[in-house]
PDB file of C-alpha atoms and ligand atoms in Angstrom:
ATOM      1  CA  GLU A1433      61.470  59.378   0.897  1.00 95.00           C
ATOM      2  CA  THR A1434      61.001  57.535   4.050  1.00 98.00           C
ATOM      3  CA  TRP A1435      61.163  53.593   4.446  1.00 98.00           C
ATOM      4  CA  LYS A1436      59.469  52.341   7.577  1.00 98.00           C
ATOM      5  CA  PHE A1437      60.965  49.303   9.351  1.00 98.00           C
ATOM      6  CA  ALA A1438      59.032  47.686  12.094  1.00 98.00           C
ATOM      7  CA  LEU A1439      60.468  45.395  14.653  1.00 98.00           C
ATOM      8  CA  GLU A1440      59.109  42.522  16.901  1.00 98.00           C
ATOM      9  CA  GLU A1441      61.404  43.406  19.655  1.00 98.00           C
ATOM     10  CA  ILE A1442      61.992  46.617  21.805  1.00 98.00           C
ATOM     11  CA  GLU A1443      64.949  49.177  21.647  1.00 98.00           C
ATOM     12  CA  GLY A1444      68.470  47.775  22.368  1.00 98.00           C
ATOM     13  CA  SER A1445      67.325  44.504  21.168  1.00 98.00           C
ATOM     14  CA  VAL A1446      69.102  42.049  18.411  1.00 98.00           C
ATOM     15  CA  GLN A1447      66.596  43.146  15.831  1.00 98.00           C
ATOM     16  CA  ASP A1448      67.179  46.834  16.688  1.00 98.00           C
ATOM     17  CA  GLN A1449      70.638  46.390  16.278  1.00 98.00           C
ATOM     18  CA  TYR A1450      70.165  45.038  12.919  1.00 98.00           C
ATOM     19  CA  ALA A1451      67.772  47.706  11.977  1.00 98.00           C
ATOM     20  CA  GLN A1452      69.834  50.657  13.051  1.00 98.00           C
ATOM     21  CA  ARG A1453      72.786  49.429  11.154  1.00 98.00           C
ATOM     22  CA  PHE A1454      70.632  48.938   8.307  1.00 98.00           C
ATOM     23  CA  LYS A1455      69.323  52.650   8.602  1.00 98.00           C
ATOM     24  CA  GLU A1456      72.717  53.750   8.860  1.00 98.00           C
ATOM     25  CA  LEU A1457      74.094  51.838   5.811  1.00 98.00           C
ATOM     26  CA  VAL A1458      71.012  52.684   3.745  1.00 98.00           C
ATOM     27  CA  GLU A1459      71.093  56.225   4.381  1.00 98.00           C
ATOM     28  CA  GLU A1460      74.760  56.633   3.808  1.00 97.00           C
ATOM     29  CA  ARG A1461      74.556  54.793   0.385  1.00 98.00           C
ATOM     30  CA  THR A1462      71.550  56.916  -0.891  1.00 97.00           C
ATOM     31  CA  ASN A1463      73.283  60.207   0.282  1.00 93.00           C
ATOM     32  CA  GLY A1464      70.097  61.103   2.224  1.00 88.00           C
ATOM     33  CA  ASP A1465      67.643  60.420  -0.500  1.00 95.00           C
ATOM     34  CA  VAL A1466      66.180  57.810   1.662  1.00 98.00           C
ATOM     35  CA  THR A1467      65.389  57.922   5.656  1.00 98.00           C
ATOM     36  CA  VAL A1468      64.748  54.915   7.141  1.00 98.00           C
ATOM     37  CA  GLN A1469      62.536  55.044  10.337  1.00 98.00           C
ATOM     38  CA  ILE A1470      62.601  52.434  12.756  1.00 98.00           C
ATOM     39  CA  TYR A1471      59.356  51.263  14.904  1.00 98.00           C
ATOM     40  CA  PRO A1472      60.307  49.262  17.858  1.00 98.00           C
ATOM     41  CA  TYR A1473      57.781  46.592  19.370  1.00 97.00           C
ATOM     42  CA  GLY A1474      54.679  48.194  20.754  1.00 91.00           C
ATOM     43  CA  ALA A1475      54.604  50.990  18.538  1.00 87.00           C
ATOM     44  CA  LEU A1476      52.141  49.328  15.825  1.00 95.00           C
ATOM     45  CA  GLY A1477      51.080  45.875  16.833  1.00 94.00           C
ATOM     46  CA  THR A1478      51.867  42.354  17.121  1.00 96.00           C
ATOM     47  CA  SER A1479      54.328  40.248  14.982  1.00 97.00           C
ATOM     48  CA  ALA A1480      51.731  39.130  13.026  1.00 96.00           C
ATOM     49  CA  GLN A1481      50.068  42.470  12.518  1.00 97.00           C
ATOM     50  CA  LEU A1482      53.576  43.822  11.513  1.00 97.00           C
ATOM     51  CA  THR A1483      53.541  41.188   8.892  1.00 98.00           C
ATOM     52  CA  GLU A1484      50.178  41.946   7.543  1.00 97.00           C
ATOM     53  CA  LEU A1485      51.334  45.570   7.655  1.00 98.00           C
ATOM     54  CA  VAL A1486      54.456  45.006   5.281  1.00 98.00           C
ATOM     55  CA  ALA A1487      52.055  42.859   2.844  1.00 98.00           C
ATOM     56  CA  ASN A1488      49.669  45.757   2.520  1.00 98.00           C
ATOM     57  CA  GLY A1489      52.325  48.222   1.837  1.00 98.00           C
ATOM     58  CA  THR A1490      51.738  50.451   4.761  1.00 98.00           C
ATOM     59  CA  LEU A1491      55.376  49.492   6.179  1.00 98.00           C
ATOM     60  CA  GLN A1492      58.351  48.696   3.720  1.00 98.00           C
ATOM     61  CA  PHE A1493      60.189  46.105   6.248  1.00 98.00           C
ATOM     62  CA  ALA A1494      59.699  44.352   9.270  1.00 98.00           C
ATOM     63  CA  ASN A1495      61.114  41.449  11.054  1.00 98.00           C
ATOM     64  CA  ALA A1496      59.007  38.561  10.844  1.00 98.00           C
ATOM     65  CA  SER A1497      59.941  35.561  12.861  1.00 97.00           C
ATOM     66  CA  PRO A1498      58.706  32.066  11.965  1.00 96.00           C
ATOM     67  CA  GLY A1499      57.227  31.589  15.698  1.00 96.00           C
ATOM     68  CA  HIS A1500      54.545  34.030  14.439  1.00 95.00           C
ATOM     69  CA  LEU A1501      54.854  34.092  10.723  1.00 94.00           C
ATOM     70  CA  ALA A1502      53.667  30.202   9.947  1.00 83.00           C
ATOM     71  CA  THR A1503      50.164  31.179   9.910  1.00 85.00           C
ATOM     72  CA  MET A1504      51.093  33.189   6.887  1.00 93.00           C
ATOM     73  CA  VAL A1505      53.913  31.297   5.095  1.00 96.00           C
ATOM     74  CA  PRO A1506      53.090  27.505   6.855  1.00 96.00           C
ATOM     75  CA  ALA A1507      56.417  26.249   5.245  1.00 97.00           C
ATOM     76  CA  MET A1508      58.239  28.441   7.652  1.00 97.00           C
ATOM     77  CA  GLY A1509      57.038  26.668  10.473  1.00 97.00           C
ATOM     78  CA  VAL A1510      59.958  24.287   9.686  1.00 97.00           C
ATOM     79  CA  PHE A1511      62.008  26.621  11.985  1.00 97.00           C
ATOM     80  CA  ASN A1512      59.847  26.187  14.755  1.00 96.00           C
ATOM     81  CA  LEU A1513      60.433  22.277  15.079  1.00 97.00           C
ATOM     82  CA  PRO A1514      62.452  21.573  18.094  1.00 96.00           C
ATOM     83  CA  TYR A1515      65.836  20.164  17.684  1.00 96.00           C
ATOM     84  CA  ILE A1516      65.807  20.746  14.059  1.00 96.00           C
ATOM     85  CA  LEU A1517      68.740  23.125  13.628  1.00 97.00           C
ATOM     86  CA  SER A1518      72.672  22.115  14.098  1.00 96.00           C
ATOM     87  CA  ALA A1519      74.209  22.218  17.403  1.00 93.00           C
ATOM     88  CA  LYS A1520      77.156  24.137  15.415  1.00 94.00           C
ATOM     89  CA  ASP A1521      76.481  27.914  15.390  1.00 94.00           C
ATOM     90  CA  GLU A1522      78.427  28.436  12.332  1.00 95.00           C
ATOM     91  CA  VAL A1523      76.256  25.816  10.359  1.00 97.00           C
ATOM     92  CA  ASN A1524      73.184  27.623  11.370  1.00 97.00           C
ATOM     93  CA  LYS A1525      74.537  31.144  10.538  1.00 96.00           C
ATOM     94  CA  GLU A1526      75.368  29.726   6.785  1.00 97.00           C
ATOM     95  CA  LEU A1527      72.186  27.728   6.311  1.00 98.00           C
ATOM     96  CA  LEU A1528      70.179  30.970   7.516  1.00 98.00           C
ATOM     97  CA  THR A1529      72.356  33.548   5.475  1.00 96.00           C
ATOM     98  CA  GLU A1530      72.886  31.674   2.336  1.00 96.00           C
ATOM     99  CA  GLY A1531      71.320  28.216   2.382  1.00 98.00           C
ATOM    100  CA  SER A1532      69.566  27.016  -0.641  1.00 98.00           C
ATOM    101  CA  THR A1533      66.611  25.884   1.519  1.00 98.00           C
ATOM    102  CA  VAL A1534      65.889  29.030   2.473  1.00 98.00           C
ATOM    103  CA  TYR A1535      66.450  31.231  -0.615  1.00 98.00           C
ATOM    104  CA  ASP A1536      65.487  28.731  -3.207  1.00 97.00           C
ATOM    105  CA  MET A1537      62.874  26.762  -1.770  1.00 97.00           C
ATOM    106  CA  LEU A1538      61.377  29.097   0.868  1.00 98.00           C
ATOM    107  CA  ALA A1539      61.553  32.448  -0.606  1.00 98.00           C
ATOM    108  CA  PRO A1540      59.209  31.937  -3.394  1.00 97.00           C
ATOM    109  CA  GLU A1541      56.585  31.083  -0.904  1.00 96.00           C
ATOM    110  CA  PHE A1542      56.601  34.594   0.510  1.00 98.00           C
ATOM    111  CA  GLU A1543      55.724  36.046  -2.916  1.00 97.00           C
ATOM    112  CA  ASP A1544      51.927  34.859  -2.934  1.00 94.00           C
ATOM    113  CA  LYS A1545      51.672  36.998   0.262  1.00 97.00           C
ATOM    114  CA  ASN A1546      53.346  39.993  -1.544  1.00 98.00           C
ATOM    115  CA  LEU A1547      56.096  39.773   0.700  1.00 98.00           C
ATOM    116  CA  LYS A1548      59.994  39.379  -0.459  1.00 98.00           C
ATOM    117  CA  LEU A1549      62.314  37.657   2.147  1.00 98.00           C
ATOM    118  CA  LEU A1550      65.463  39.642   2.156  1.00 98.00           C
ATOM    119  CA  ALA A1551      67.190  37.741   5.263  1.00 98.00           C
ATOM    120  CA  MET A1552      67.386  35.157   7.888  1.00 98.00           C
ATOM    121  CA  TYR A1553      69.505  35.352  10.933  1.00 98.00           C
ATOM    122  CA  PRO A1554      69.894  33.591  14.359  1.00 97.00           C
ATOM    123  CA  GLU A1555      69.037  35.500  17.713  1.00 98.00           C
ATOM    124  CA  GLY A1556      70.606  32.917  20.017  1.00 97.00           C
ATOM    125  CA  GLU A1557      69.924  29.696  21.744  1.00 96.00           C
ATOM    126  CA  MET A1558      66.251  29.434  23.333  1.00 97.00           C
ATOM    127  CA  VAL A1559      66.172  29.013  27.011  1.00 98.00           C
ATOM    128  CA  TRP A1560      63.000  28.029  29.203  1.00 98.00           C
ATOM    129  CA  THR A1561      62.253  30.079  32.120  1.00 98.00           C
ATOM    130  CA  THR A1562      59.665  28.236  34.541  1.00 98.00           C
ATOM    131  CA  ASN A1563      58.356  28.296  37.901  1.00 98.00           C
ATOM    132  CA  LYS A1564      59.523  24.597  38.364  1.00 98.00           C
ATOM    133  CA  GLU A1565      62.061  22.355  37.568  1.00 98.00           C
ATOM    134  CA  VAL A1566      61.684  20.694  34.274  1.00 98.00           C
ATOM    135  CA  ARG A1567      63.816  17.902  33.298  1.00 98.00           C
ATOM    136  CA  SER A1568      61.586  15.444  31.589  1.00 98.00           C
ATOM    137  CA  PRO A1569      58.340  15.418  29.292  1.00 98.00           C
ATOM    138  CA  GLU A1570      56.566  13.943  32.450  1.00 98.00           C
ATOM    139  CA  ASP A1571      57.495  17.368  34.179  1.00 98.00           C
ATOM    140  CA  PHE A1572      55.741  19.388  31.718  1.00 98.00           C
ATOM    141  CA  ASP A1573      52.474  17.431  32.744  1.00 98.00           C
ATOM    142  CA  GLY A1574      49.934  20.304  32.970  1.00 98.00           C
ATOM    143  CA  PHE A1575      52.230  22.695  32.640  1.00 98.00           C
ATOM    144  CA  LYS A1576      51.190  25.913  30.815  1.00 98.00           C
ATOM    145  CA  MET A1577      54.075  26.743  28.413  1.00 98.00           C
ATOM    146  CA  ARG A1578      53.853  30.239  26.533  1.00 98.00           C
ATOM    147  CA  THR A1579      54.565  29.774  22.938  1.00 98.00           C
ATOM    148  CA  MET A1580      54.731  32.254  19.850  1.00 97.00           C
ATOM    149  CA  THR A1581      51.505  32.034  17.869  1.00 95.00           C
ATOM    150  CA  SER A1582      52.248  29.747  14.932  1.00 93.00           C
ATOM    151  CA  PRO A1583      50.274  26.495  15.347  1.00 93.00           C
ATOM    152  CA  ILE A1584      53.317  24.285  14.705  1.00 94.00           C
ATOM    153  CA  LEU A1585      54.861  25.508  18.112  1.00 95.00           C
ATOM    154  CA  THR A1586      51.640  24.406  19.873  1.00 95.00           C
ATOM    155  CA  GLU A1587      52.072  21.221  18.154  1.00 95.00           C
ATOM    156  CA  SER A1588      55.555  20.837  19.390  1.00 96.00           C
ATOM    157  CA  TYR A1589      55.234  21.624  22.872  1.00 97.00           C
ATOM    158  CA  LYS A1590      52.268  19.184  23.005  1.00 97.00           C
ATOM    159  CA  ALA A1591      54.537  16.593  21.695  1.00 96.00           C
ATOM    160  CA  MET A1592      57.084  17.316  24.516  1.00 97.00           C
ATOM    161  CA  GLY A1593      54.309  17.065  27.157  1.00 97.00           C
ATOM    162  CA  ALA A1594      53.308  20.696  28.019  1.00 98.00           C
ATOM    163  CA  ASP A1595      50.033  22.236  27.775  1.00 98.00           C
ATOM    164  CA  PRO A1596      50.921  25.078  25.133  1.00 98.00           C
ATOM    165  CA  THR A1597      49.466  28.524  25.575  1.00 97.00           C
ATOM    166  CA  PRO A1598      50.034  30.630  22.455  1.00 97.00           C
ATOM    167  CA  MET A1599      50.161  34.837  22.940  1.00 97.00           C
ATOM    168  CA  PRO A1600      51.632  37.763  21.599  1.00 96.00           C
ATOM    169  CA  TYR A1601      55.225  38.738  23.192  1.00 98.00           C
ATOM    170  CA  GLY A1602      53.833  41.821  24.827  1.00 97.00           C
ATOM    171  CA  GLU A1603      51.511  39.768  27.017  1.00 97.00           C
ATOM    172  CA  VAL A1604      54.127  37.380  28.351  1.00 98.00           C
ATOM    173  CA  TYR A1605      55.539  39.425  31.376  1.00 98.00           C
ATOM    174  CA  GLY A1606      51.991  39.978  32.667  1.00 98.00           C
ATOM    175  CA  ALA A1607      51.044  36.346  32.277  1.00 98.00           C
ATOM    176  CA  LEU A1608      53.828  34.996  34.166  1.00 98.00           C
ATOM    177  CA  GLN A1609      53.148  37.454  36.949  1.00 98.00           C
ATOM    178  CA  LEU A1610      49.401  36.721  36.961  1.00 98.00           C
ATOM    179  CA  LYS A1611      50.579  32.855  36.803  1.00 98.00           C
ATOM    180  CA  GLN A1612      48.178  32.302  33.782  1.00 98.00           C
ATOM    181  CA  ILE A1613      51.273  30.621  32.438  1.00 98.00           C
ATOM    182  CA  ASP A1614      53.896  28.428  34.198  1.00 98.00           C
ATOM    183  CA  GLY A1615      56.904  29.443  31.681  1.00 98.00           C
ATOM    184  CA  GLN A1616      58.078  30.526  28.339  1.00 98.00           C
ATOM    185  CA  VAL A1617      60.876  30.306  26.162  1.00 98.00           C
ATOM    186  CA  ASN A1618      63.189  32.657  24.326  1.00 98.00           C
ATOM    187  CA  PRO A1619      66.756  33.703  23.874  1.00 98.00           C
ATOM    188  CA  VAL A1620      68.770  35.012  26.791  1.00 98.00           C
ATOM    189  CA  PHE A1621      69.090  38.411  25.356  1.00 98.00           C
ATOM    190  CA  ALA A1622      65.163  38.607  25.186  1.00 98.00           C
ATOM    191  CA  ILE A1623      64.526  36.994  28.761  1.00 98.00           C
ATOM    192  CA  GLU A1624      66.715  39.949  30.176  1.00 98.00           C
ATOM    193  CA  GLU A1625      65.439  42.938  28.222  1.00 98.00           C
ATOM    194  CA  MET A1626      61.904  41.933  28.732  1.00 98.00           C
ATOM    195  CA  LYS A1627      62.571  41.169  32.151  1.00 98.00           C
ATOM    196  CA  PHE A1628      60.896  37.490  32.284  1.00 98.00           C
ATOM    197  CA  TYR A1629      63.475  36.390  34.667  1.00 98.00           C
ATOM    198  CA  GLU A1630      61.736  38.551  37.376  1.00 98.00           C
ATOM    199  CA  VAL A1631      59.020  36.465  37.171  1.00 98.00           C
ATOM    200  CA  SER A1632      60.332  33.023  36.533  1.00 98.00           C
ATOM    201  CA  ASP A1633      62.167  30.804  39.360  1.00 98.00           C
ATOM    202  CA  TYR A1634      64.489  28.706  36.796  1.00 98.00           C
ATOM    203  CA  MET A1635      66.260  29.077  33.563  1.00 98.00           C
ATOM    204  CA  ILE A1636      66.667  25.796  31.973  1.00 98.00           C
ATOM    205  CA  TRP A1637      68.911  24.873  28.752  1.00 98.00           C
ATOM    206  CA  ALA A1638      67.255  22.017  26.972  1.00 97.00           C
ATOM    207  CA  GLY A1639      69.871  22.429  23.608  1.00 91.00           C
ATOM    208  CA  GLN A1640      66.600  22.707  21.797  1.00 87.00           C
ATOM    209  CA  GLN A1641      67.088  25.171  19.215  1.00 88.00           C
ATOM    210  CA  GLU A1642      68.173  28.662  17.973  1.00 95.00           C
ATOM    211  CA  PHE A1643      65.595  31.307  17.676  1.00 98.00           C
ATOM    212  CA  THR A1644      65.249  32.540  14.097  1.00 98.00           C
ATOM    213  CA  THR A1645      63.954  35.354  12.558  1.00 98.00           C
ATOM    214  CA  SER A1646      63.455  36.795   8.979  1.00 98.00           C
ATOM    215  CA  VAL A1647      63.572  40.395   7.544  1.00 98.00           C
ATOM    216  CA  VAL A1648      60.888  40.964   4.931  1.00 98.00           C
ATOM    217  CA  ALA A1649      59.932  43.582   2.543  1.00 98.00           C
ATOM    218  CA  ASN A1650      56.683  44.841   0.745  1.00 98.00           C
ATOM    219  CA  ARG A1651      57.192  42.652  -2.611  1.00 98.00           C
ATOM    220  CA  GLU A1652      55.850  45.430  -4.881  1.00 98.00           C
ATOM    221  CA  PHE A1653      57.774  47.970  -3.168  1.00 98.00           C
ATOM    222  CA  TYR A1654      61.029  45.991  -3.375  1.00 98.00           C
ATOM    223  CA  GLU A1655      60.382  45.003  -7.193  1.00 98.00           C
ATOM    224  CA  GLY A1656      59.501  48.571  -7.948  1.00 98.00           C
ATOM    225  CA  LEU A1657      62.647  50.119  -6.561  1.00 98.00           C
ATOM    226  CA  PRO A1658      65.313  51.662  -8.942  1.00 97.00           C
ATOM    227  CA  GLU A1659      67.766  48.786  -9.791  1.00 98.00           C
ATOM    228  CA  GLU A1660      70.619  50.513  -8.244  1.00 97.00           C
ATOM    229  CA  GLN A1661      68.702  50.988  -4.860  1.00 98.00           C
ATOM    230  CA  ARG A1662      67.214  47.291  -4.957  1.00 98.00           C
ATOM    231  CA  LYS A1663      70.948  46.071  -5.486  1.00 98.00           C
ATOM    232  CA  MET A1664      72.126  48.220  -2.537  1.00 98.00           C
ATOM    233  CA  VAL A1665      69.289  46.749  -0.154  1.00 98.00           C
ATOM    234  CA  ASP A1666      70.619  43.167  -1.160  1.00 98.00           C
ATOM    235  CA  GLU A1667      74.317  44.254  -0.837  1.00 98.00           C
ATOM    236  CA  VAL A1668      73.642  45.705   2.910  1.00 98.00           C
ATOM    237  CA  THR A1669      71.342  42.767   3.796  1.00 98.00           C
ATOM    238  CA  THR A1670      74.271  40.537   2.916  1.00 96.00           C
ATOM    239  CA  GLU A1671      76.840  42.425   4.743  1.00 97.00           C
ATOM    240  CA  LEU A1672      74.726  42.704   7.717  1.00 98.00           C
ATOM    241  CA  ALA A1673      74.928  39.027   8.268  1.00 97.00           C
ATOM    242  CA  ASP A1674      78.377  38.879   9.855  1.00 97.00           C
ATOM    243  CA  PHE A1675      77.475  41.962  11.934  1.00 98.00           C
ATOM    244  CA  ILE A1676      74.288  40.462  13.554  1.00 98.00           C
ATOM    245  CA  PHE A1677      76.132  37.240  14.238  1.00 97.00           C
ATOM    246  CA  GLU A1678      78.577  38.948  16.123  1.00 97.00           C
ATOM    247  CA  VAL A1679      75.989  41.025  17.951  1.00 98.00           C
ATOM    248  CA  LYS A1680      73.871  37.869  19.160  1.00 97.00           C
ATOM    249  CA  ARG A1681      76.972  36.075  20.426  1.00 97.00           C
ATOM    250  CA  GLN A1682      78.031  39.299  22.423  1.00 98.00           C
ATOM    251  CA  TYR A1683      74.674  39.659  23.557  1.00 98.00           C
ATOM    252  CA  ALA A1684      74.153  36.227  24.620  1.00 97.00           C
ATOM    253  CA  GLN A1685      77.076  36.600  27.284  1.00 97.00           C
ATOM    254  CA  GLU A1686      76.400  40.012  28.609  1.00 98.00           C
ATOM    255  CA  ARG A1687      72.877  39.632  28.972  1.00 98.00           C
ATOM    256  CA  LEU A1688      73.095  36.461  30.780  1.00 98.00           C
ATOM    257  CA  ASP A1689      75.833  38.139  33.196  1.00 98.00           C
ATOM    258  CA  LYS A1690      73.230  40.687  33.850  1.00 98.00           C
ATOM    259  CA  ILE A1691      70.523  38.434  34.914  1.00 98.00           C
ATOM    260  CA  LYS A1692      73.005  36.540  37.333  1.00 98.00           C
ATOM    261  CA  GLN A1693      73.778  40.061  38.654  1.00 98.00           C
ATOM    262  CA  ALA A1694      70.302  40.909  39.051  1.00 98.00           C
ATOM    263  CA  LYS A1695      69.200  37.320  40.384  1.00 98.00           C
ATOM    264  CA  PRO A1696      72.335  35.683  41.760  1.00 98.00           C
ATOM    265  CA  ASP A1697      69.927  32.972  43.471  1.00 97.00           C
ATOM    266  CA  MET A1698      68.449  31.693  40.351  1.00 98.00           C
ATOM    267  CA  PRO A1699      68.919  28.284  39.339  1.00 98.00           C
ATOM    268  CA  MET A1700      70.660  27.829  35.862  1.00 98.00           C
ATOM    269  CA  ILE A1701      69.959  24.429  34.851  1.00 98.00           C
ATOM    270  CA  GLN A1702      71.728  22.584  31.917  1.00 98.00           C
ATOM    271  CA  LEU A1703      69.834  19.281  30.775  1.00 98.00           C
ATOM    272  CA  THR A1704      72.023  16.594  30.340  1.00 98.00           C
ATOM    273  CA  GLU A1705      72.262  14.736  26.825  1.00 96.00           C
ATOM    274  CA  GLU A1706      70.124  12.142  28.213  1.00 98.00           C
ATOM    275  CA  GLU A1707      67.594  14.421  29.421  1.00 98.00           C
ATOM    276  CA  ARG A1708      67.574  16.165  26.205  1.00 97.00           C
ATOM    277  CA  ALA A1709      67.184  13.013  24.250  1.00 97.00           C
ATOM    278  CA  LYS A1710      63.951  12.422  25.639  1.00 98.00           C
ATOM    279  CA  PHE A1711      62.508  15.555  24.897  1.00 97.00           C
ATOM    280  CA  LYS A1712      64.085  15.205  21.340  1.00 97.00           C
ATOM    281  CA  GLU A1713      62.489  12.051  20.965  1.00 97.00           C
ATOM    282  CA  ALA A1714      59.019  13.364  22.032  1.00 97.00           C
ATOM    283  CA  ALA A1715      59.365  16.319  19.580  1.00 96.00           C
ATOM    284  CA  MET A1716      59.798  14.049  16.586  1.00 95.00           C
ATOM    285  CA  GLY A1717      55.912  13.760  16.337  1.00 93.00           C
ATOM    286  CA  ALA A1718      55.593  17.437  15.657  1.00 96.00           C
ATOM    287  CA  ARG A1719      57.708  16.763  12.320  1.00 96.00           C
ATOM    288  CA  ASP A1720      54.627  14.479  11.196  1.00 96.00           C
ATOM    289  CA  VAL A1721      52.151  17.481  12.132  1.00 95.00           C
ATOM    290  CA  TYR A1722      54.321  19.936  10.272  1.00 97.00           C
ATOM    291  CA  ILE A1723      53.964  17.742   6.987  1.00 97.00           C
ATOM    292  CA  ASP A1724      50.325  17.469   7.420  1.00 96.00           C
ATOM    293  CA  MET A1725      50.159  21.258   7.858  1.00 95.00           C
ATOM    294  CA  THR A1726      51.883  21.920   4.563  1.00 96.00           C
ATOM    295  CA  GLY A1727      50.458  19.740   2.025  1.00 95.00           C
ATOM    296  CA  GLY A1728      50.615  16.168   3.437  1.00 96.00           C
ATOM    297  CA  GLU A1729      53.093  13.511   2.027  1.00 95.00           C
ATOM    298  CA  GLY A1730      55.056  14.580  -0.712  1.00 95.00           C
ATOM    299  CA  GLY A1731      53.848  18.080  -0.269  1.00 95.00           C
ATOM    300  CA  GLU A1732      55.746  21.515  -0.121  1.00 95.00           C
ATOM    301  CA  GLY A1733      56.555  21.345   3.629  1.00 96.00           C
ATOM    302  CA  GLU A1734      57.906  17.771   3.307  1.00 97.00           C
ATOM    303  CA  LYS A1735      60.148  18.640   0.690  1.00 98.00           C
ATOM    304  CA  VAL A1736      61.381  21.841   2.774  1.00 98.00           C
ATOM    305  CA  LEU A1737      62.089  19.476   5.692  1.00 98.00           C
ATOM    306  CA  ASN A1738      64.243  16.919   3.860  1.00 98.00           C
ATOM    307  CA  ALA A1739      66.249  19.684   2.021  1.00 98.00           C
ATOM    308  CA  LEU A1740      66.686  21.322   5.350  1.00 98.00           C
ATOM    309  CA  THR A1741      67.700  18.256   7.144  1.00 98.00           C
ATOM    310  CA  GLU A1742      70.108  17.248   4.153  1.00 98.00           C
ATOM    311  CA  GLU A1743      71.678  20.622   4.013  1.00 98.00           C
ATOM    312  CA  ILE A1744      72.575  20.772   7.643  1.00 98.00           C
ATOM    313  CA  LYS A1745      74.240  17.180   7.251  1.00 97.00           C
ATOM    314  CA  GLU A1746      76.085  18.761   4.433  1.00 97.00           C
ATOM    315  CA  LEU A1747      77.243  21.742   6.182  1.00 97.00           C
ATOM    316  CA  GLU A1748      78.088  19.865   9.377  1.00 96.00           C
ATOM    317  CA  GLY A1749      80.335  17.828   7.304  1.00 95.00           C
ATOM    318  CA  GLU A1750      82.210  20.407   5.864  1.00 88.00           C
ATOM    319  CA  SER A1751      82.725  22.502   9.056  1.00 76.00           C
TER     320      SER A1751
HETATM  321  O1  6CS B2356      58.662  35.547  21.955  1.00 81.57           O
HETATM  322  C1  6CS B2356      58.361  36.224  21.101  1.00 81.57           C
HETATM  323  O2  6CS B2356      57.235  36.317  20.601  1.00 81.57           O
HETATM  324  C2  6CS B2356      59.432  37.075  20.570  1.00 81.57           C
HETATM  325  N1  6CS B2356      60.800  36.873  20.659  1.00 81.57           N
HETATM  326  C3  6CS B2356      61.948  37.233  20.380  1.00 81.57           C
HETATM  327  C4  6CS B2356      63.199  37.132  21.019  1.00 81.57           C
HETATM  328  N2  6CS B2356      61.821  38.201  19.318  1.00 81.57           N
HETATM  329  C5  6CS B2356      60.492  38.299  18.801  1.00 81.57           C
HETATM  330  C6  6CS B2356      59.384  37.292  19.009  1.00 81.57           C
HETATM  331  O3  6CS B2356      58.224  37.937  18.747  1.00 81.57           O
END
């Protein structure tokens, strides 16, 4: 039996590391009854298309990042809100790998779409790469910022003053090169492996948020697995939480060093607390848009947003 697992990222990426380890563990524990076939980004389609291929059963597993997923599971758009997650890495790790907002409130939202949410994990802090120095929402005026395709991201960047341009991952390098966009935002490892730094002039740390992803399975497939295999899949995804967290930490450092080596003169700008505060304040408007998009006041999205905010506070208190 072959289980097909599609990635939104290329070989060597964080998602690839996760899937490779998943493959190893699954094949080991099923004594060769199951083979996991991994499809790196580009082989099958855009992120949104991969999620559809899992939902319709063509694929058994895929990464589905909230940045592209929120059209299908709108409540997941909460992870696209700027400055929503904690500044503490360990807090985000716990929130994503075992938090009740994710697994009790958000996971059921996948089921109607014939998807099963297996795991979430962080991939690294998002950094802007731009063709100009951006230090305030005013600097974003007329600035074409590429975003992932979830509508709440478009709204978030509008709120922060930019002119958002959603497009699939595979088109970003070309769009930067042809100057169809002025910048894009992604974790450092991705900026390195997709070579976005080659066609950008600045890297800017706005302290905005961690890139998050989810791993989904086809729900019927998952529920139809023999009990023993279903448990094994759950155990493997639980075990991978620590592994992938280490990978993402290591990649953030190593890949930044690589960029510095390849382009030593590229300005790397850390926005000050004051500068960040302006973006944070501007981005708050996107929270209302998120609520509107997910059932309005008292609706599902508002509950998720409140629960997530509460949970982060609690976890920050403990850490
Ligand atoms: O920017 C994007 O579209 C993509 N970025 C990463 C780091 N992973 C997958 C996602 O599709």
